[in-house]
Coordinates of N, CA and C in Angstrom, one line a residue:
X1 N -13.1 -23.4 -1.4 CA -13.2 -22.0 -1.8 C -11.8 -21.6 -2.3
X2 N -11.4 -21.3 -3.1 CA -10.8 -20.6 -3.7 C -10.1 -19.8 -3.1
X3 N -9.0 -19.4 -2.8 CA -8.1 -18.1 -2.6 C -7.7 -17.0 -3.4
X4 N -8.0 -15.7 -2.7 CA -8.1 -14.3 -3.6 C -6.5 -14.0 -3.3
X5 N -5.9 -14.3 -4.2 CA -4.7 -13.3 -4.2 C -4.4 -12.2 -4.5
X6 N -4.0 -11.2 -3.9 CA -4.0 -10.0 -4.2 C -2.8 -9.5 -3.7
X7 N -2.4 -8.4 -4.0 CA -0.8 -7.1 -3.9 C -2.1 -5.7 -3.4
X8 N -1.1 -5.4 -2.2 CA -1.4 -4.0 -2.1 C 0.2 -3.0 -2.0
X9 N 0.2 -2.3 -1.8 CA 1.4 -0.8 -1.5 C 0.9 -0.2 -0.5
X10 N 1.3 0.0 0.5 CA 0.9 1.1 1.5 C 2.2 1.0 2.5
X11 N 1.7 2.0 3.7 CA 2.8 1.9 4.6 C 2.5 1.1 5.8
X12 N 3.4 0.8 6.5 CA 3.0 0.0 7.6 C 2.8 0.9 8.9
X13 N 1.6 0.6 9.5 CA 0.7 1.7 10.4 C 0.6 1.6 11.7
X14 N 1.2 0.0 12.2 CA 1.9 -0.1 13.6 C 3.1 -0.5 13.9
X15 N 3.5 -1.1 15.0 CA 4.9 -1.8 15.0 C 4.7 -3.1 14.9
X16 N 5.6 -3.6 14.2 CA 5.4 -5.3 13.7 C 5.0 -5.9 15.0
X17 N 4.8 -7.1 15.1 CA 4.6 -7.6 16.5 C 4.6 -9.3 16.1
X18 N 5.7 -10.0 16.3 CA 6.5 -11.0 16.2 C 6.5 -11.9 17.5
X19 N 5.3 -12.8 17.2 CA 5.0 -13.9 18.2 C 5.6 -15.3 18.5
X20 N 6.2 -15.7 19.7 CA 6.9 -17.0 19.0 C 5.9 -17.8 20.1
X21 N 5.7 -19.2 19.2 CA 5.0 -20.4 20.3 C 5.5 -21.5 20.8
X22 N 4.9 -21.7 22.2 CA 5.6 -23.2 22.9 C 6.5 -24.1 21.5
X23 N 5.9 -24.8 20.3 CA 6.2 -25.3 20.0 C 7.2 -24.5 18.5
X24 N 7.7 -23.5 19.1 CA 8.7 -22.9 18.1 C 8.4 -22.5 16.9
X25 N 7.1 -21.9 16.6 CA 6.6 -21.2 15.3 C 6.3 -20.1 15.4
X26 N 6.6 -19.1 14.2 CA 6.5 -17.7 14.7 C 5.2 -17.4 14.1
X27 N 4.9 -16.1 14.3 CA 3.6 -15.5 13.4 C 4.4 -14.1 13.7
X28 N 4.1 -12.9 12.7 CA 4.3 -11.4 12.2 C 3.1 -10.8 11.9
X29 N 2.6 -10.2 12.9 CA 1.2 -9.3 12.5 C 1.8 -7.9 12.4
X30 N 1.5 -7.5 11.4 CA 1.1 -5.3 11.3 C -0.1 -5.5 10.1
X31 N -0.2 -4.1 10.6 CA -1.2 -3.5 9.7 C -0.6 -2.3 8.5
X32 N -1.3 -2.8 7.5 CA -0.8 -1.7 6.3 C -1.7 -0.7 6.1
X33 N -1.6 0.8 6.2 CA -2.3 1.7 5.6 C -2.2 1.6 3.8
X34 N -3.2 1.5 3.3 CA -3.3 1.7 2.1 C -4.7 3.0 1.2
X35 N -3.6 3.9 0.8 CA -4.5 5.5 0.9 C -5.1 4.9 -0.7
X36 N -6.6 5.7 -0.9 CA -7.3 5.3 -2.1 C -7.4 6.5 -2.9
X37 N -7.1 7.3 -3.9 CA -7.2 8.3 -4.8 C -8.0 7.8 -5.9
X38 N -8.5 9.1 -6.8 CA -9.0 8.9 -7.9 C -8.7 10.1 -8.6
X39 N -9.0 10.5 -9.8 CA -8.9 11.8 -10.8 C -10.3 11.8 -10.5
X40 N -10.8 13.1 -10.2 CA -11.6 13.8 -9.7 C -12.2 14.6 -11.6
X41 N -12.5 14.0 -12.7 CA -12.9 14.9 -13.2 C -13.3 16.1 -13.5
X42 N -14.0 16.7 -12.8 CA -14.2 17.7 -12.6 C -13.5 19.3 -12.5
X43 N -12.1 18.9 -11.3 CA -11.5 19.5 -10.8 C -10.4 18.9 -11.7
X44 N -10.2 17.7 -12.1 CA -8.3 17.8 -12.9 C -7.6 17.0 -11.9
X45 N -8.0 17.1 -10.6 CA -7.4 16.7 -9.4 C -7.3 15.6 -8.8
X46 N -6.4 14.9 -8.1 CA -6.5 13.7 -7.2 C -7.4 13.9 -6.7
X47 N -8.2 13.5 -5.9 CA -8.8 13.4 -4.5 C -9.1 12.1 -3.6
X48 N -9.0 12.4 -2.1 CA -8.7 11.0 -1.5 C -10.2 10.1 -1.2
X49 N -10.0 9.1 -1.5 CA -11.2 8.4 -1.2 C -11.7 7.9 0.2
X50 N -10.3 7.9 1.0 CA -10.2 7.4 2.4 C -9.0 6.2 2.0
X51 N -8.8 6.1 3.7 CA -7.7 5.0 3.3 C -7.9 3.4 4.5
X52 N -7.7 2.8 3.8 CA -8.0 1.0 4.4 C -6.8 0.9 5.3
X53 N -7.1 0.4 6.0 CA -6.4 -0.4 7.1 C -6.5 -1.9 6.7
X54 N -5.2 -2.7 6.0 CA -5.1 -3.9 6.4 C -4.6 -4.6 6.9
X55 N -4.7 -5.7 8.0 CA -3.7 -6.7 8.8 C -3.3 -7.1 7.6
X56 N -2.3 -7.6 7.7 CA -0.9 -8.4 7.7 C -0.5 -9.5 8.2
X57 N -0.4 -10.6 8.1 CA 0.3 -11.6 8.9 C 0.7 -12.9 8.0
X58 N 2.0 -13.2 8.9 CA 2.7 -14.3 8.2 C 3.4 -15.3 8.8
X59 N 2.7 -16.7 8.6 CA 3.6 -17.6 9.2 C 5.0 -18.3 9.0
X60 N 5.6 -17.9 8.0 CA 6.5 -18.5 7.0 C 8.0 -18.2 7.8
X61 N 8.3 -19.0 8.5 CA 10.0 -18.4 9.5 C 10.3 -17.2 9.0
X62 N 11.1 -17.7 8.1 CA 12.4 -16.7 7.0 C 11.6 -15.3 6.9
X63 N 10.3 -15.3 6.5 CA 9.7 -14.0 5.9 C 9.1 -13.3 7.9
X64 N 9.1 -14.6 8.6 CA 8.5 -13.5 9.8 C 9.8 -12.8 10.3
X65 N 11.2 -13.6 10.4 CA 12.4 -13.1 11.2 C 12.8 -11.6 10.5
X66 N 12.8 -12.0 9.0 CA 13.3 -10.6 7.8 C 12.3 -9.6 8.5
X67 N 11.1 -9.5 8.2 CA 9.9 -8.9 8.3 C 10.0 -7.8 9.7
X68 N 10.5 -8.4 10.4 CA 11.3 -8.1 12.3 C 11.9 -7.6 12.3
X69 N 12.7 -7.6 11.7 CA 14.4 -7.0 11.5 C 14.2 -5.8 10.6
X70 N 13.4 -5.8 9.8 CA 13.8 -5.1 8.2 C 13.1 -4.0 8.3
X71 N 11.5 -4.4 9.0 CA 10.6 -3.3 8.4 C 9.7 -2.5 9.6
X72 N 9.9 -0.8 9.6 CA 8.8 -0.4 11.1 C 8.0 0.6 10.3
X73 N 7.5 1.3 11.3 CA 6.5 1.9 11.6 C 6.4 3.3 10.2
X74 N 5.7 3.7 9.0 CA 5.8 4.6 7.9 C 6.8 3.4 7.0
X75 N 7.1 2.9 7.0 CA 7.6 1.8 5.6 C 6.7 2.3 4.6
X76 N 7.4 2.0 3.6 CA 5.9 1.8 2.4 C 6.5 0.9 2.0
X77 N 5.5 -0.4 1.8 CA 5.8 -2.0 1.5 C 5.0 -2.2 0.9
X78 N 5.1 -3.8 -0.4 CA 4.3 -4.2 -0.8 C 4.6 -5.3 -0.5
X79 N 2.8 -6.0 -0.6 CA 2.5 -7.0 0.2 C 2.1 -8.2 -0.9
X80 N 2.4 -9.7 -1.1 CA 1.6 -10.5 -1.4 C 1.0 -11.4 -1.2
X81 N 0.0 -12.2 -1.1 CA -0.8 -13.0 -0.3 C -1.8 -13.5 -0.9
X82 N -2.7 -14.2 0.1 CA -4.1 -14.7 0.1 C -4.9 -13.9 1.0
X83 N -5.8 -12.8 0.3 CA -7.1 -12.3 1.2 C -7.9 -12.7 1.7
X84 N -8.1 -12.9 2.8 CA -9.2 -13.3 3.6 C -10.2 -12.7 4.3
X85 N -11.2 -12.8 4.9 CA -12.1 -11.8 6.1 C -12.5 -12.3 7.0
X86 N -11.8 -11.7 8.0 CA -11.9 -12.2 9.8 C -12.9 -11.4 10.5
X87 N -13.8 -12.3 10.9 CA -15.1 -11.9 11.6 C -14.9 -12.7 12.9
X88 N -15.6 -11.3 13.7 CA -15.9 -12.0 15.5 C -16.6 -10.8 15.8
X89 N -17.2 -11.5 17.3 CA -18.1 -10.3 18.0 C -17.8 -9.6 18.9
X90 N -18.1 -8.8 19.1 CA -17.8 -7.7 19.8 C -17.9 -8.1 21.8
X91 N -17.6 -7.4 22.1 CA -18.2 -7.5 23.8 C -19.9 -7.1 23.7
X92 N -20.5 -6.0 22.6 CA -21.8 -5.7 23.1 C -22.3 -6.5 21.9
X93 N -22.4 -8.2 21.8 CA -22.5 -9.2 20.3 C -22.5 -8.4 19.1
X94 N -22.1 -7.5 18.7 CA -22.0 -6.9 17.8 C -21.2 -7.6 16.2
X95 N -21.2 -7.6 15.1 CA -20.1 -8.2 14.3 C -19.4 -6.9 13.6
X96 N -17.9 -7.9 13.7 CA -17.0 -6.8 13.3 C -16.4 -8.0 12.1
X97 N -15.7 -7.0 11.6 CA -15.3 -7.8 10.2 C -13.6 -6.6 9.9
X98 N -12.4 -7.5 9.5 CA -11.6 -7.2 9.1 C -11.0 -7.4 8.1
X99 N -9.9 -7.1 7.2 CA -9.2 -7.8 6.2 C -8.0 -8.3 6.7
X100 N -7.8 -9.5 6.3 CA -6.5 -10.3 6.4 C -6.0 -11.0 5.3
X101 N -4.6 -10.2 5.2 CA -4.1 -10.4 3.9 C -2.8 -11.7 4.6
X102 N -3.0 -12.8 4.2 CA -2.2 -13.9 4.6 C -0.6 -13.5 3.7
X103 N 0.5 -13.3 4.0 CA 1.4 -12.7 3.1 C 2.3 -14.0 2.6
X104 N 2.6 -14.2 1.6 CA 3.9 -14.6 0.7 C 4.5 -14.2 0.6
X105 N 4.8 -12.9 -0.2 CA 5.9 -12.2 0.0 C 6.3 -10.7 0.3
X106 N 7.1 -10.2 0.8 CA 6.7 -9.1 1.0 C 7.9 -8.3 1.3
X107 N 8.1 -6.7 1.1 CA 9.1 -6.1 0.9 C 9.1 -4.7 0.6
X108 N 10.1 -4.0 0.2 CA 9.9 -2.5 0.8 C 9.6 -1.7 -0.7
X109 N 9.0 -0.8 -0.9 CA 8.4 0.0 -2.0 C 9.7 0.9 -2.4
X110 N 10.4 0.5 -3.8 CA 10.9 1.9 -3.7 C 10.5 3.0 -4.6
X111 N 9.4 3.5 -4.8 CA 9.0 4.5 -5.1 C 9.1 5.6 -4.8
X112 N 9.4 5.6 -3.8 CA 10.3 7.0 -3.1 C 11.6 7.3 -2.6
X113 N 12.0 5.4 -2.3 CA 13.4 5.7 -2.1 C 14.3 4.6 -2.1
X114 N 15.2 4.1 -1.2 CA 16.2 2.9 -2.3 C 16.5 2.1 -0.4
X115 N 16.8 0.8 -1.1 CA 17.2 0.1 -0.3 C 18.2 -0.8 -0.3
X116 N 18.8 -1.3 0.5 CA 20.1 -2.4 0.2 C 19.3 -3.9 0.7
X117 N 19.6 -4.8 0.3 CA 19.1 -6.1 0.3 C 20.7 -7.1 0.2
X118 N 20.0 -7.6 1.9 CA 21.3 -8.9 2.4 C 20.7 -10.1 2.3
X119 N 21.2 -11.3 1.0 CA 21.0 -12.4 1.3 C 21.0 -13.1 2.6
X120 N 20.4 -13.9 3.2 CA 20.5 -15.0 4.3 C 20.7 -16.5 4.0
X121 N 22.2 -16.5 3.9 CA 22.5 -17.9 3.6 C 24.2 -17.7 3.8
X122 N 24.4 -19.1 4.2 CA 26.2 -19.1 4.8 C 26.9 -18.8 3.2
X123 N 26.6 -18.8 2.1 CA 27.5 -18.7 1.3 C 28.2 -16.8 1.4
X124 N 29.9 -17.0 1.4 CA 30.0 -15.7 0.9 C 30.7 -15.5 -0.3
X125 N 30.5 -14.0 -0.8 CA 30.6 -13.4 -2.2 C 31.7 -14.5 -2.8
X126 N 32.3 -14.6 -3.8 CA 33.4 -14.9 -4.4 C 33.5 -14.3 -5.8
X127 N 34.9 -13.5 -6.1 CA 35.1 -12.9 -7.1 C 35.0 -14.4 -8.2
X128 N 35.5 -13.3 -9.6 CA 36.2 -14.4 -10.6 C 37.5 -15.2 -10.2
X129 N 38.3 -14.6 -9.5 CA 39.7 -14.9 -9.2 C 39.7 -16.1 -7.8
X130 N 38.3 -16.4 -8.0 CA 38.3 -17.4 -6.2 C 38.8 -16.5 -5.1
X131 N 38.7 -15.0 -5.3 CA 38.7 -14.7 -3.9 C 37.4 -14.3 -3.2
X132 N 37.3 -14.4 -1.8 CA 36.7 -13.7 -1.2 C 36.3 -12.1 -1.5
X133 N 35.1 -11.6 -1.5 CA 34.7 -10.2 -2.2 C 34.1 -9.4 -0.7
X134 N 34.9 -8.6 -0.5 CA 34.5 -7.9 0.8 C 33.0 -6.9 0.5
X135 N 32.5 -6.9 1.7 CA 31.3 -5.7 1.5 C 29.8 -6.3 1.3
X136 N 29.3 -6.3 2.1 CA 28.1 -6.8 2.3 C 27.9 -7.5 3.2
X137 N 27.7 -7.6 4.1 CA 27.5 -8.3 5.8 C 26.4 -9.3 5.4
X138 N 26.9 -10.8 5.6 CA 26.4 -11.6 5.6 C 25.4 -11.8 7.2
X139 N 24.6 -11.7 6.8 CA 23.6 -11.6 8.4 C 22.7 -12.9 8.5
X140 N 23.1 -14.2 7.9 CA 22.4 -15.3 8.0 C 22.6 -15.9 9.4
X141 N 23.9 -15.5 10.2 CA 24.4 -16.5 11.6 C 23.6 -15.1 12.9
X142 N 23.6 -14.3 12.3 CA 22.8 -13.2 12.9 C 21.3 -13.8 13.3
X143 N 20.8 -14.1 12.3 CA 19.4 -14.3 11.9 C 19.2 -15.8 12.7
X144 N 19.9 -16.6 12.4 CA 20.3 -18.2 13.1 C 20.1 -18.0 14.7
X145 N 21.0 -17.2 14.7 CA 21.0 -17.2 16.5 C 20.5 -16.4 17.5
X146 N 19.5 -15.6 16.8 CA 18.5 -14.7 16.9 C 17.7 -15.3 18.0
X147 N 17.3 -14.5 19.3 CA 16.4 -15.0 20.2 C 15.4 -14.1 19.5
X148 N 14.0 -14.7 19.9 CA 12.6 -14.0 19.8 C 11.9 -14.2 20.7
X149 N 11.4 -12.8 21.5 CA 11.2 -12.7 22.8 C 9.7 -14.1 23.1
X150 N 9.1 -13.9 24.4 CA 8.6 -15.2 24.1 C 6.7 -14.3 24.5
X151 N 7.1 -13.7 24.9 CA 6.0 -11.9 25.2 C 5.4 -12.0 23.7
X152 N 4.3 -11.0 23.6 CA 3.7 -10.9 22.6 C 4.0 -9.1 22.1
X153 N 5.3 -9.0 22.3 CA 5.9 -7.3 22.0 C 4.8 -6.5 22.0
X154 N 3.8 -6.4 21.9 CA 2.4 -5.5 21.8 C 3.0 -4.3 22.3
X155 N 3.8 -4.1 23.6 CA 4.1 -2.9 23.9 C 5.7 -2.1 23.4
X156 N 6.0 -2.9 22.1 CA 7.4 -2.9 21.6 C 7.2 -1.6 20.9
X157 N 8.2 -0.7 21.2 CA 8.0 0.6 20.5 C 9.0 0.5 18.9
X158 N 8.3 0.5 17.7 CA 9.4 0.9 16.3 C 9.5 2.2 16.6
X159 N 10.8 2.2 16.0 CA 11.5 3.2 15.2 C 10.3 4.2 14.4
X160 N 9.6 5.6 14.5 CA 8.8 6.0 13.5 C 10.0 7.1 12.6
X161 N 10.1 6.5 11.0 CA 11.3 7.0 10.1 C 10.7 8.4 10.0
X162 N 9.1 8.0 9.1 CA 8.8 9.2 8.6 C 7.4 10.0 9.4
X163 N 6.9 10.9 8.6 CA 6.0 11.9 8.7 C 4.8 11.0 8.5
X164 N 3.7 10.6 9.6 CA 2.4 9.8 8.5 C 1.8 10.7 7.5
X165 N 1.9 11.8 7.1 CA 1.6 12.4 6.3 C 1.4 11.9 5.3
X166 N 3.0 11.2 5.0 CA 3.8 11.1 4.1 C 3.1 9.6 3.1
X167 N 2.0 9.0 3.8 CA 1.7 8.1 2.8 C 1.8 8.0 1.6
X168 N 1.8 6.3 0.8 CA 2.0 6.7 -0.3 C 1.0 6.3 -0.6
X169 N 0.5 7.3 -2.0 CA -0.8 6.9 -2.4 C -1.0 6.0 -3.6
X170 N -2.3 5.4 -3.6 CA -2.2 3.9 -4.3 C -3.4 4.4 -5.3
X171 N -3.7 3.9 -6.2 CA -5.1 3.9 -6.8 C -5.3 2.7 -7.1
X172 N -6.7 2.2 -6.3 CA -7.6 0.9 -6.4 C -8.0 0.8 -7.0
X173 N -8.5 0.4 -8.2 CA -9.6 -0.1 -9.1 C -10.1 1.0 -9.3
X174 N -11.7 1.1 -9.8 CA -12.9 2.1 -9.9 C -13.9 2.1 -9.2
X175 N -14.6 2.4 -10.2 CA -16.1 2.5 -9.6 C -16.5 3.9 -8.4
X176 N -17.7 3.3 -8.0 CA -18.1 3.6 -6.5 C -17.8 4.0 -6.0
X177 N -18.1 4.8 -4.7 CA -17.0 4.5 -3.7 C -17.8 3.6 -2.9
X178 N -16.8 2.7 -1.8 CA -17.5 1.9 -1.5 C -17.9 2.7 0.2
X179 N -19.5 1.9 0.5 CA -20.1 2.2 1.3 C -19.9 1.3 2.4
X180 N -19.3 1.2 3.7 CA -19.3 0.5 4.6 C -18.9 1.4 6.0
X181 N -19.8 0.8 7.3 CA -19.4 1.3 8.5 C -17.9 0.7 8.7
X182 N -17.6 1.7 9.3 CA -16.4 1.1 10.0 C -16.2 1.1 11.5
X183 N -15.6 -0.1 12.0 CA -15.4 -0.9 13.0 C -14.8 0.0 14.0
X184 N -15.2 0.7 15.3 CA -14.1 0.9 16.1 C -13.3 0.2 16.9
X185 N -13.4 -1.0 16.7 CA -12.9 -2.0 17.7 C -11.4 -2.5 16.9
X186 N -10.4 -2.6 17.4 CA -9.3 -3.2 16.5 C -9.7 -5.2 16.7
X187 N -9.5 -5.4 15.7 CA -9.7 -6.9 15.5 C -8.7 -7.9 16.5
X188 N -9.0 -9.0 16.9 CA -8.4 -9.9 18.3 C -7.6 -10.6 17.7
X189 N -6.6 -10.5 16.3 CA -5.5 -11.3 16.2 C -4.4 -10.4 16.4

């Protein structure tokens, strides 16, 4: 089967939660709010369609350690990946179904506002003149020597920056709107 690759934008809608295992591999689950608008002909107007909830997760070191450090709770990030849909049953056998967006790469939106970006790697700056170029904190030996707790942080509180209000809004495709129940159960990854 084939993999759906897709980009979304939204904000991130819990606190990261950065797993490490017996055998030293990490995983990075959050969930991204992604709000759905349209032009409302009628009225001239946006109006909201509702907004998706999607997991997030990534196994890739470098992108789980960054992802930890970099990004909390109202971010607005964009995400790249392979889409997938995770199904299991409920306690009353019921089926629940989620989206999981397996990520490649991923990073912060600036559509509203700006960011600074630190390589991770031992090299530092060097002018034209062979000298050393002050200003910019190399945070690779930071990141190197980084413990990751061995807990499953679930009860780790982020930083909340902004207002949830404040989502950013996305427009998805067309059509329809789509018709589906939604799950109250949060999904078991």
């Amino acid at each position: 089967m084939s993999a759906i690759r897709t980009t979304i934008v939204g904000n991130i809608a819990q606190p990261i939660r950065l797993q490490k295992f017996p055998d030293g591999n990490l995983v990075v689950t959050f969930t991204v709010a992604v709000n759905d608008q349209y032009l409302d002909k009628k009225t001239g107007e946006f109006a909201d369609r509702g907004t998706e909830f999607v997991r997030v997760q990534t196994r890739r070191r470098d992108l789980c350690l960054n992802a930890d450090a970099s990004l909390s709770v109202g971010d607005p990030v964009i995400v790249t990946g392979r889409l997938t849909t995770h199904s299991w049953k409920g306690p009353d056998n019921r089926d629940f179904f989620a989206l999981l967006l397996h990520a490649e790469a991923l990073g912060p939106s600036l559509q509203f506002g700006t960011t600074r970006y630190f390589k991770n790697n031992n090299q530092k700056p060097v002018g034209d003149d062979g000298e050393q170029l002050t200003g910019g904190e190399d945070t690779s030996a930071e990141l190197e020597g980084r413990t990751v707790p061995d807990d499953t942080a679930e009860d780790r509180e982020a930083p909340v920056r902004r207002d949830p209000s404040e989502l950013v809004a996305v427009c998805v495709g067309g059509g329809e709107e789509a018709d589906g129940a939604e799950g109250d159960k949060e999904p078991p990854f």
